[in-house]
PDB file of C-alpha atoms in Angstrom:
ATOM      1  CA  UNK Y   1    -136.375 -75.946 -89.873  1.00 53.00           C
ATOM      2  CA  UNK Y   2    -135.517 -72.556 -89.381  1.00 53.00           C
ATOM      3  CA  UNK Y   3    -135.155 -69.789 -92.017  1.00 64.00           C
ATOM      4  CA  UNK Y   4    -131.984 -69.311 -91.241  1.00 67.00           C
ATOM      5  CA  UNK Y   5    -129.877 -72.354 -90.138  1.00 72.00           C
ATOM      6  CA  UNK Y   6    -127.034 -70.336 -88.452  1.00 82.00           C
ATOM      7  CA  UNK Y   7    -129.553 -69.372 -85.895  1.00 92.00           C
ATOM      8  CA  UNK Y   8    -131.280 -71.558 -82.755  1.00 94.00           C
ATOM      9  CA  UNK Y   9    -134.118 -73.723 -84.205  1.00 97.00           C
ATOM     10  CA  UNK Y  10    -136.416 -75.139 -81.433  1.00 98.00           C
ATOM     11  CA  UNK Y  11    -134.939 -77.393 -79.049  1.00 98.00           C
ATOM     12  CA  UNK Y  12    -136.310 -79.512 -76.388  1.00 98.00           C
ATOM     13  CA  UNK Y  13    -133.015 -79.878 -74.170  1.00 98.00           C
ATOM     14  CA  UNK Y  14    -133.161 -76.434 -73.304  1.00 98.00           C
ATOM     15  CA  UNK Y  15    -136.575 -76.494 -72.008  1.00 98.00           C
ATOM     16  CA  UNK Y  16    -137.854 -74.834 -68.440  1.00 98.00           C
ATOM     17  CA  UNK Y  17    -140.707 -76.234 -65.972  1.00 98.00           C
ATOM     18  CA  UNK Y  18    -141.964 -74.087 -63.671  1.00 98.00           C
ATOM     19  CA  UNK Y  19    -144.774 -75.484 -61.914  1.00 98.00           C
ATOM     20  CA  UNK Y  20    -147.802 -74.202 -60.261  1.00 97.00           C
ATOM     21  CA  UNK Y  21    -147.074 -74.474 -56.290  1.00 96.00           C
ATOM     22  CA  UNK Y  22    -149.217 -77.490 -55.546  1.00 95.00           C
ATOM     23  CA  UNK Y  23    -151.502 -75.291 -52.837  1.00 96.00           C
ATOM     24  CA  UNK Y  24    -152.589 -73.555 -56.181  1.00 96.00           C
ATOM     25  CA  UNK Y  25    -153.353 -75.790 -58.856  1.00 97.00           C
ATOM     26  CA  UNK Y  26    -157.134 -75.408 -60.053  1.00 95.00           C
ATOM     27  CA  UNK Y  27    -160.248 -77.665 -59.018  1.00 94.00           C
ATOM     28  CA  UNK Y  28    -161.194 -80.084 -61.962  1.00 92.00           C
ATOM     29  CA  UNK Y  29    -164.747 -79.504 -63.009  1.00 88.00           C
ATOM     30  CA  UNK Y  30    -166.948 -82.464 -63.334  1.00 87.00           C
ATOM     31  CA  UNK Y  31    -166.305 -84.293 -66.894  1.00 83.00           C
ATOM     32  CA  UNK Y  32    -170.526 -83.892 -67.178  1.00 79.00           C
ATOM     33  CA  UNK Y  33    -169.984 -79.825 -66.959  1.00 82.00           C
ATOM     34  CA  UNK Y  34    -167.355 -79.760 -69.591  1.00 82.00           C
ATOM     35  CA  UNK Y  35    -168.460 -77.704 -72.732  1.00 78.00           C
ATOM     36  CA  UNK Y  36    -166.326 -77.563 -75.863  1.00 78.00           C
ATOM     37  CA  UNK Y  37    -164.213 -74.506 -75.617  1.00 74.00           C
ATOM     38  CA  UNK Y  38    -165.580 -73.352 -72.102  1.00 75.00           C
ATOM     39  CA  UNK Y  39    -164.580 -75.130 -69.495  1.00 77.00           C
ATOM     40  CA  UNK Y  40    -161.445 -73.206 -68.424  1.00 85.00           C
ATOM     41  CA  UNK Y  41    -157.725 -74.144 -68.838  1.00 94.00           C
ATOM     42  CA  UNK Y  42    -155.369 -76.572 -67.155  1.00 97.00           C
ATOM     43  CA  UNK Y  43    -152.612 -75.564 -65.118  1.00 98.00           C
ATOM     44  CA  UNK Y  44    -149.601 -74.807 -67.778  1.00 98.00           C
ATOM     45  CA  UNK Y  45    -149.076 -73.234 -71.280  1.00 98.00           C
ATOM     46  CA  UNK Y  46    -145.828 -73.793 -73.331  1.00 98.00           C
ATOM     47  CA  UNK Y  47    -144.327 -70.656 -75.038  1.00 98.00           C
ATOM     48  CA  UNK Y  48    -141.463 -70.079 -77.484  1.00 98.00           C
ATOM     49  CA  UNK Y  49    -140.656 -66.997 -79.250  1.00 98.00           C
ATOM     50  CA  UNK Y  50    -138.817 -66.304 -82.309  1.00 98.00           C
ATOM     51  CA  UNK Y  51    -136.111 -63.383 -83.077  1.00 97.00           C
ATOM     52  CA  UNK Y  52    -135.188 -62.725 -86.513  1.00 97.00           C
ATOM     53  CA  UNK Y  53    -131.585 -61.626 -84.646  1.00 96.00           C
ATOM     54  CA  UNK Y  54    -131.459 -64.527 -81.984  1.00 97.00           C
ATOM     55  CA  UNK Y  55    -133.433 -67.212 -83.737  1.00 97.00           C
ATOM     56  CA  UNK Y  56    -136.013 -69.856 -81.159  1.00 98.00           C
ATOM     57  CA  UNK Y  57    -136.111 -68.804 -77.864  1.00 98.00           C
ATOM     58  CA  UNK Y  58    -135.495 -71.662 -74.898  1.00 98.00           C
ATOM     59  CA  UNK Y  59    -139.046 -73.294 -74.535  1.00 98.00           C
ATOM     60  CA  UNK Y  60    -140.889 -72.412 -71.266  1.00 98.00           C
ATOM     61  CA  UNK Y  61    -143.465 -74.119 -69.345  1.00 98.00           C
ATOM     62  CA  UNK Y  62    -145.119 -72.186 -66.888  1.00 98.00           C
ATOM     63  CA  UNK Y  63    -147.939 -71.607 -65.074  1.00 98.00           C
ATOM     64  CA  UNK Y  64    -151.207 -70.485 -67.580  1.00 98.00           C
ATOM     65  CA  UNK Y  65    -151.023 -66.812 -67.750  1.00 97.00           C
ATOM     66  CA  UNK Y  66    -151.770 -63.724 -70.020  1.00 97.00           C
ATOM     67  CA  UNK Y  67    -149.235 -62.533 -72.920  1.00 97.00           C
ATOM     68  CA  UNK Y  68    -147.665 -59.525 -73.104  1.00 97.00           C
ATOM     69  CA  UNK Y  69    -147.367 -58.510 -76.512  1.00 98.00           C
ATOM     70  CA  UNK Y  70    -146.668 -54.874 -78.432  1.00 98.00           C
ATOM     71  CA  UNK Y  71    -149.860 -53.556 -79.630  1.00 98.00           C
ATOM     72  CA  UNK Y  72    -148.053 -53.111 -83.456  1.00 98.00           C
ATOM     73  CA  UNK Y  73    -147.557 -56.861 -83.358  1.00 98.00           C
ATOM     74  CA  UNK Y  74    -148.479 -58.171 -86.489  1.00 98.00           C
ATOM     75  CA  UNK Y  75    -151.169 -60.404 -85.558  1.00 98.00           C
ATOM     76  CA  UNK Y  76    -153.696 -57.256 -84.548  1.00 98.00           C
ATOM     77  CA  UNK Y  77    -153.889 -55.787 -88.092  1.00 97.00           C
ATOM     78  CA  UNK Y  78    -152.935 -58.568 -90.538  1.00 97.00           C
ATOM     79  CA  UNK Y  79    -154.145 -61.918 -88.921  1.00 97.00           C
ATOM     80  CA  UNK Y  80    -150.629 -63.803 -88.977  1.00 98.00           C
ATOM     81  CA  UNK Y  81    -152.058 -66.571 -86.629  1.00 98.00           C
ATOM     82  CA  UNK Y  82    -152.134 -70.350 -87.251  1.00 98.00           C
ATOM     83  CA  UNK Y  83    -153.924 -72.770 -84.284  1.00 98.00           C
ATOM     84  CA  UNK Y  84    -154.281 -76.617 -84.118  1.00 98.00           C
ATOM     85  CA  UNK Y  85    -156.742 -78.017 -82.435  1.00 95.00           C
ATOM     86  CA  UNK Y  86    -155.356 -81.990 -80.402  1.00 95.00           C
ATOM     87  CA  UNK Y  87    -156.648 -84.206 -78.058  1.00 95.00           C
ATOM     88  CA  UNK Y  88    -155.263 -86.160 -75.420  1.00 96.00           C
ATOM     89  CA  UNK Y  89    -156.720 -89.318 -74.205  1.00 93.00           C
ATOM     90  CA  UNK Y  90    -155.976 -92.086 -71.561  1.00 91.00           C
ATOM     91  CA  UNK Y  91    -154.774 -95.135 -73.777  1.00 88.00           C
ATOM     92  CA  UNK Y  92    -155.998 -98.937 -72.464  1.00 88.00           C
ATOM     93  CA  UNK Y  93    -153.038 -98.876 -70.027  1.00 90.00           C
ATOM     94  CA  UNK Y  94    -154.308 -95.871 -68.490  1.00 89.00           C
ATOM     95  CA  UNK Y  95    -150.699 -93.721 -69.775  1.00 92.00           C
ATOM     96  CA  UNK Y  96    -151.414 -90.590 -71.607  1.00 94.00           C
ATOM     97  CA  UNK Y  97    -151.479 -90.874 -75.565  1.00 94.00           C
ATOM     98  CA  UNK Y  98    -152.107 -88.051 -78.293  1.00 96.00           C
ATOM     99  CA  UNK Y  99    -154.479 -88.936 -81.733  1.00 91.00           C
ATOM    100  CA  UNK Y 100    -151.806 -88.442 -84.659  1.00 95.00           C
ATOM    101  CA  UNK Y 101    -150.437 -85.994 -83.354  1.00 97.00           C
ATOM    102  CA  UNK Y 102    -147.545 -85.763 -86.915  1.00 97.00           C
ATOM    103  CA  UNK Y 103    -151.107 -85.051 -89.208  1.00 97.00           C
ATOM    104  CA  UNK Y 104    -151.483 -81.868 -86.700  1.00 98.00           C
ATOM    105  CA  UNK Y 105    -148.103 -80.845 -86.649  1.00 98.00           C
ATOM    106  CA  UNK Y 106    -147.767 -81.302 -90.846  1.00 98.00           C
ATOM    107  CA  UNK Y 107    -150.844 -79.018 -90.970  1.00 98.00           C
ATOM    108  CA  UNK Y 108    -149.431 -76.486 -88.872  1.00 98.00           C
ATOM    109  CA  UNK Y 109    -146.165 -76.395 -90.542  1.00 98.00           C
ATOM    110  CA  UNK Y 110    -148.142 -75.868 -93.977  1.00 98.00           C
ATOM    111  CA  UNK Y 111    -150.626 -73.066 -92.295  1.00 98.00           C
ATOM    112  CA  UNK Y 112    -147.825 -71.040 -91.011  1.00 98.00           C
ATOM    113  CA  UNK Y 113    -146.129 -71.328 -94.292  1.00 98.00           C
ATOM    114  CA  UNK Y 114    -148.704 -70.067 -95.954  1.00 97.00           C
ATOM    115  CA  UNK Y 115    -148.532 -67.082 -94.151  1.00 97.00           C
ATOM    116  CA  UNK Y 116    -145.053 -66.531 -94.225  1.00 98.00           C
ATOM    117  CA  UNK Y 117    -144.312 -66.859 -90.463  1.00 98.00           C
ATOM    118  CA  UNK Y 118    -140.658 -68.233 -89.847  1.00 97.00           C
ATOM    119  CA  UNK Y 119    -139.806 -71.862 -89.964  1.00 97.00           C
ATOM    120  CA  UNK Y 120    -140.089 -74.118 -87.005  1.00 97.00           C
ATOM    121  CA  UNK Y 121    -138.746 -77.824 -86.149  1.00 97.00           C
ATOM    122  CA  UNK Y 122    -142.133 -79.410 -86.522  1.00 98.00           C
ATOM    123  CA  UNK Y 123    -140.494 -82.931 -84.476  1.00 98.00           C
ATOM    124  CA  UNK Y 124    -139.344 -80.586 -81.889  1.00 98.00           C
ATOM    125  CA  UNK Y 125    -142.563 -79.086 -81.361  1.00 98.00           C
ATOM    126  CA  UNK Y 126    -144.257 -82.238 -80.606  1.00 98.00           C
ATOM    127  CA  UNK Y 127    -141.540 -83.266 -78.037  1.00 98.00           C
ATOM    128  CA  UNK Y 128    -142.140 -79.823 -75.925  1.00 98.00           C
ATOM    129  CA  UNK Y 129    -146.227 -80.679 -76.207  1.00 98.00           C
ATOM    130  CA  UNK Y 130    -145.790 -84.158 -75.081  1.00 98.00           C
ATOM    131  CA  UNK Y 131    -144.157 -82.982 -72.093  1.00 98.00           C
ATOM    132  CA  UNK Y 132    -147.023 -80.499 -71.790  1.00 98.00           C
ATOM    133  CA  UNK Y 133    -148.860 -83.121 -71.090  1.00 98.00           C
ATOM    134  CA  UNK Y 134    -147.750 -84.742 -69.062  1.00 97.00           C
ATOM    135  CA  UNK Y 135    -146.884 -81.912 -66.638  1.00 98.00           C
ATOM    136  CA  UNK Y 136    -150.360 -81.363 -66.824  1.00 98.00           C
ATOM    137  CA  UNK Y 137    -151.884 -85.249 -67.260  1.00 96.00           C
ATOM    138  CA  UNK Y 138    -153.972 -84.940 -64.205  1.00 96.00           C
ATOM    139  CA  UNK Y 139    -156.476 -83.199 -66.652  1.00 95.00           C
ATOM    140  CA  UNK Y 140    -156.808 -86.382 -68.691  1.00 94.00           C
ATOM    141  CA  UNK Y 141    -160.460 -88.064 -67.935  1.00 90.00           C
ATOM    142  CA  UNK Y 142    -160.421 -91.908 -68.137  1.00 86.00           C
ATOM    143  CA  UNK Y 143    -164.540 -91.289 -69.411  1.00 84.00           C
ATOM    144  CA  UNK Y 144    -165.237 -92.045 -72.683  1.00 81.00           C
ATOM    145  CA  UNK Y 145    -165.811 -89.451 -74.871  1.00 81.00           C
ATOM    146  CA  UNK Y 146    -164.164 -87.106 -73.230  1.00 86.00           C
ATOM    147  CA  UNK Y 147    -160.704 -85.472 -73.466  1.00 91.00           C
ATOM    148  CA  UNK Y 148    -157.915 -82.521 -72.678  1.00 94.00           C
ATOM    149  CA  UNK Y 149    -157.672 -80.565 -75.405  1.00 95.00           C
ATOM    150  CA  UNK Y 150    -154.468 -78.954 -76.704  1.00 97.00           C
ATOM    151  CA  UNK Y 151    -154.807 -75.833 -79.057  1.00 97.00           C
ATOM    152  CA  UNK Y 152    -151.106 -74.809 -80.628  1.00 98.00           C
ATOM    153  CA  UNK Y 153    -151.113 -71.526 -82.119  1.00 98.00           C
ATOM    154  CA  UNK Y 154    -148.247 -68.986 -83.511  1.00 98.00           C
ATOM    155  CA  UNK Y 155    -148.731 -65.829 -83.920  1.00 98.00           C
ATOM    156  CA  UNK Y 156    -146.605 -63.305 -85.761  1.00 98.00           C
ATOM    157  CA  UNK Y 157    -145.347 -60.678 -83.300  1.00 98.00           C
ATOM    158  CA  UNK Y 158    -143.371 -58.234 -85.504  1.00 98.00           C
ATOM    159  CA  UNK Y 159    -143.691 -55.062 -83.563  1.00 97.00           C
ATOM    160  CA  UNK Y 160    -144.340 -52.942 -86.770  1.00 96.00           C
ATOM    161  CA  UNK Y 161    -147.617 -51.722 -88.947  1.00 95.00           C
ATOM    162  CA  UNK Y 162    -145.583 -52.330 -92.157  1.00 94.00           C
ATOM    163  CA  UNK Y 163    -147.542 -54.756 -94.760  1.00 95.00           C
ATOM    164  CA  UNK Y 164    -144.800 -57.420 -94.665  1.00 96.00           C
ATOM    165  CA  UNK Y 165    -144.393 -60.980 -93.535  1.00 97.00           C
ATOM    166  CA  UNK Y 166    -143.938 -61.356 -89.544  1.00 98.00           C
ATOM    167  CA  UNK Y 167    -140.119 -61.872 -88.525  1.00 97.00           C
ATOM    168  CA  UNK Y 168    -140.634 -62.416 -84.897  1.00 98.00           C
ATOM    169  CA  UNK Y 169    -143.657 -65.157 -84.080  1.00 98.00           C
ATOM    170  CA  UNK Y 170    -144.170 -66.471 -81.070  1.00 98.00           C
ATOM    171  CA  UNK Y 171    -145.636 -70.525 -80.534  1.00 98.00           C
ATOM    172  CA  UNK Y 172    -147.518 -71.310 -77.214  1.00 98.00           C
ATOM    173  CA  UNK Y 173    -149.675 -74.217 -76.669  1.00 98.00           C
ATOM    174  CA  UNK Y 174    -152.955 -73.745 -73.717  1.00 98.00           C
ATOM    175  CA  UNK Y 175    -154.843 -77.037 -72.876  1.00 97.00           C
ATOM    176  CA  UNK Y 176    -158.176 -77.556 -71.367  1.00 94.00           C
ATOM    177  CA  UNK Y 177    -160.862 -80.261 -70.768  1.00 92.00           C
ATOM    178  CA  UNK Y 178    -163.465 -80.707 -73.146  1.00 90.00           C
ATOM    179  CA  UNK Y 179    -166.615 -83.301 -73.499  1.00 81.00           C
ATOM    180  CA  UNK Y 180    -168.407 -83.430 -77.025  1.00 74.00           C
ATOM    181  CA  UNK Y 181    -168.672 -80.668 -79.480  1.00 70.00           C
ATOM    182  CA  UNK Y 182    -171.761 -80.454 -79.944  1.00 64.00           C
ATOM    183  CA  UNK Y 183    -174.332 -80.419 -76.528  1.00 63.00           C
ATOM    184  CA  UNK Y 184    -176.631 -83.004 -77.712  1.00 62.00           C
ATOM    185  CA  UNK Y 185    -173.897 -85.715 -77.384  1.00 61.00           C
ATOM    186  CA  UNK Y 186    -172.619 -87.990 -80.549  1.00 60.00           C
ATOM    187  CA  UNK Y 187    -176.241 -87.747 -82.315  1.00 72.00           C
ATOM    188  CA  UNK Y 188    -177.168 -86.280 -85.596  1.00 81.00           C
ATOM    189  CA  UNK Y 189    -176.839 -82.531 -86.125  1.00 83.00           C
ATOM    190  CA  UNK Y 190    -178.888 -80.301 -87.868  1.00 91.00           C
ATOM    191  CA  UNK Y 191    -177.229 -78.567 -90.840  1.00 93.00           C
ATOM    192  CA  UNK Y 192    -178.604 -75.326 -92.217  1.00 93.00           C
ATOM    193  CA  UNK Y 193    -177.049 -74.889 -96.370  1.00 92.00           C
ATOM    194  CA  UNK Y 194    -175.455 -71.883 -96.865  1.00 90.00           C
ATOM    195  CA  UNK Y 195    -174.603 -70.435-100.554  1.00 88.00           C
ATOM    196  CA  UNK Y 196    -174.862 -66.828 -99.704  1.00 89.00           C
ATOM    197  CA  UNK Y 197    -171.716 -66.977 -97.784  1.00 89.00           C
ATOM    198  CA  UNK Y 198    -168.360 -68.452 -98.640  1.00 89.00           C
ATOM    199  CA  UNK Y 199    -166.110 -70.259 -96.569  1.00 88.00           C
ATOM    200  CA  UNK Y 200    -163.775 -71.957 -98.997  1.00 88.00           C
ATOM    201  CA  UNK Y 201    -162.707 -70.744-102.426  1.00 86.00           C
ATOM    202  CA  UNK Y 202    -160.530 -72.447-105.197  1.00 89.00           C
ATOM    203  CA  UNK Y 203    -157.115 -70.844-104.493  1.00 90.00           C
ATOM    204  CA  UNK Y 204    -158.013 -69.191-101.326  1.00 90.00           C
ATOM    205  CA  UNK Y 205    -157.055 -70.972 -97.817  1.00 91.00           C
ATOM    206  CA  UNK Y 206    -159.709 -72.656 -96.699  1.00 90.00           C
ATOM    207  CA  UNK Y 207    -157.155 -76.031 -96.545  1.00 92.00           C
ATOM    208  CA  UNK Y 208    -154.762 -74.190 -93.645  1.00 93.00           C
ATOM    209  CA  UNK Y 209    -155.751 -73.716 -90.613  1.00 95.00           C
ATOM    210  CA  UNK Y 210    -155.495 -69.601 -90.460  1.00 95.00           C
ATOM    211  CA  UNK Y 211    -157.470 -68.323 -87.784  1.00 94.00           C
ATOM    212  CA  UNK Y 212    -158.807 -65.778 -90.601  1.00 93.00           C
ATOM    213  CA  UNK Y 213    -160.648 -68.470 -91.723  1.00 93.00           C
ATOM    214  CA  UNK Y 214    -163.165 -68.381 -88.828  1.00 90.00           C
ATOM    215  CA  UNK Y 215    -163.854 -64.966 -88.295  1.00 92.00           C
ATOM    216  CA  UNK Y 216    -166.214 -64.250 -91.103  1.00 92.00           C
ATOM    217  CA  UNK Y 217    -168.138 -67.211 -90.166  1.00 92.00           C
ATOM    218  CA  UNK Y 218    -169.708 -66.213 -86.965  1.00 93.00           C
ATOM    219  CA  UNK Y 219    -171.866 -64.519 -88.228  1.00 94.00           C
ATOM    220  CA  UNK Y 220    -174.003 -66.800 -90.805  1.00 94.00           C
ATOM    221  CA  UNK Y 221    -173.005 -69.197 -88.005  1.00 94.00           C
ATOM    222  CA  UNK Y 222    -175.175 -67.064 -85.029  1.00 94.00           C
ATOM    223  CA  UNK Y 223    -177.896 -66.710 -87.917  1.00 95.00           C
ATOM    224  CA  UNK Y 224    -178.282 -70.308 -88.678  1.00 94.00           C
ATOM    225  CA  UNK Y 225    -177.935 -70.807 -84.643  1.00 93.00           C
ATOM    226  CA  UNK Y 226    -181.067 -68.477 -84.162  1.00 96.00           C
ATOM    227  CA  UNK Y 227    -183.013 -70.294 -86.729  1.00 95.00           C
ATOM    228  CA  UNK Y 228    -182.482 -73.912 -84.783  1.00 93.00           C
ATOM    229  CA  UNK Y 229    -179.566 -75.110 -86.663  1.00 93.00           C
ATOM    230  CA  UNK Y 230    -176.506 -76.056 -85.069  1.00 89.00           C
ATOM    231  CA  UNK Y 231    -174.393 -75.982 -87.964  1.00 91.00           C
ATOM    232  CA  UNK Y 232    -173.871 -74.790 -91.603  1.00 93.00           C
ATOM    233  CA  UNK Y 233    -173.302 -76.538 -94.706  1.00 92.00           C
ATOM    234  CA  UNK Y 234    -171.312 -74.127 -96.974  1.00 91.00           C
ATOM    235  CA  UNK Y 235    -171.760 -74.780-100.847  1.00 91.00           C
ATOM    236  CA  UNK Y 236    -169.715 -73.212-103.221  1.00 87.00           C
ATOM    237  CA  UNK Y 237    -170.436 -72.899-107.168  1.00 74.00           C
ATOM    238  CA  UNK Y 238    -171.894 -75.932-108.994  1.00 71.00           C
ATOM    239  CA  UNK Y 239    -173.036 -77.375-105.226  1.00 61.00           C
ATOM    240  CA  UNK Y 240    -175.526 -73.561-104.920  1.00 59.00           C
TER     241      UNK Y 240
END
């Protein structure tokens, strides 16, 4: 709920479609050419942006598109940004269906907590990605295997260089269609252990899902990649 309850939480009745005009809606890639985090976007995003004055914005779908966002927002220089990462499959009746999508939304609730980004209605969130979509359900493969993904993130969008907790945040959710995460397929991986690095600490946040969390990996991640490894196995303490 939101910090302040005299102000607009997030509410689905107010939401906006605008679709893409059907003459330009993209050209599905083969399912077999879909890569993990590289195969492009679908169609719409959701956005919803929050004023410490004016509370939760009116939700928006629209066509996909790039933000426009102050270059003092908060999320440049102090990494106030929370993601999920979803997956939306075609159920046995062939209608669109999310995996537990309330686990997602409960860790996304905590993450942004944790960073002291304002409140949100978690429930109402999952409405407005639902209807996502479903705008955008044409994306949804019937292969097995395969899926669309959704990615929530909020970002805090304070316009200001001041070391303080973000007032004004802004939620939008992107989609796109993804096959397995790893190239070779659902086999076994190749781990490469790792004490030199750390990516979780007692105390630290390794449990939310910051997107500060992932930065400092890439690189012991591109050296284990150039040694033949496609993944790391991070040990901590008693496990060195």
């Amino acid at each position: 709920m939101s910090n302040n309850p005299a102000l607009p939480d997030i509410d689905p009745s107010k939401l906006t479609i605008t679709r893409v005009e059907p003459h330009a809606l993209k050209t599905i890639p083969p399912p077999e050419t879909w890569v993990f985090g590289q195969s492009g976007s679908t169609d719409h995003m959701l956005v919803i942006e929050h004023d410490p004055e004016t509370g939760w914005s009116a939700p928006i779908i629209k066509p996909y598109s790039p933000l426009t966002l102050d270059p003092a927002s908060s999320v440049f220089h102090y990494a106030t940004a929370v993601f999920e990462g979803m997956k939306a499959f075609r159920g046995p009746d062939g209608k669109p269906t999310l995996f537990r999508p309330e686990m997602n939304m409960e860790r996304f609730e905590k993450s942004a907590e944790r960073i002291a980004l304002p409140t949100f209605n978690k429930d109402a969130l999952l409405t407005l990605i639902k209807q996502l979509v479903l705008v955008d359900e044409r994306w949804i493969p019937s292969r097995t295997g395969y899926s669309m993904y959704v990615r929530p993130v909020y970002i805090g969008t304070r316009p200001t260089v001041g070391v303080q907790a973000s007032t004004h945040g802004m939620i939008f959710v992107i989609m796109s269609p993804t096959g397995p995460y790893f190239p070779t397929g659902f086999k076994p991986i190749s781990l490469m252990a790792r004490h030199d690095y750390v990516r979780a600490w007692p105390g630290g946040t390794g449990e939310y899902k910051l997107a500060l969390n992932y930065a400092p990996t890439f690189k012991p991640q591109q050296e284990a990649a150039n040694q033949g490894y496609q993944q790391i196995l991070w040990l901590l303490g008693d496990e060195r």
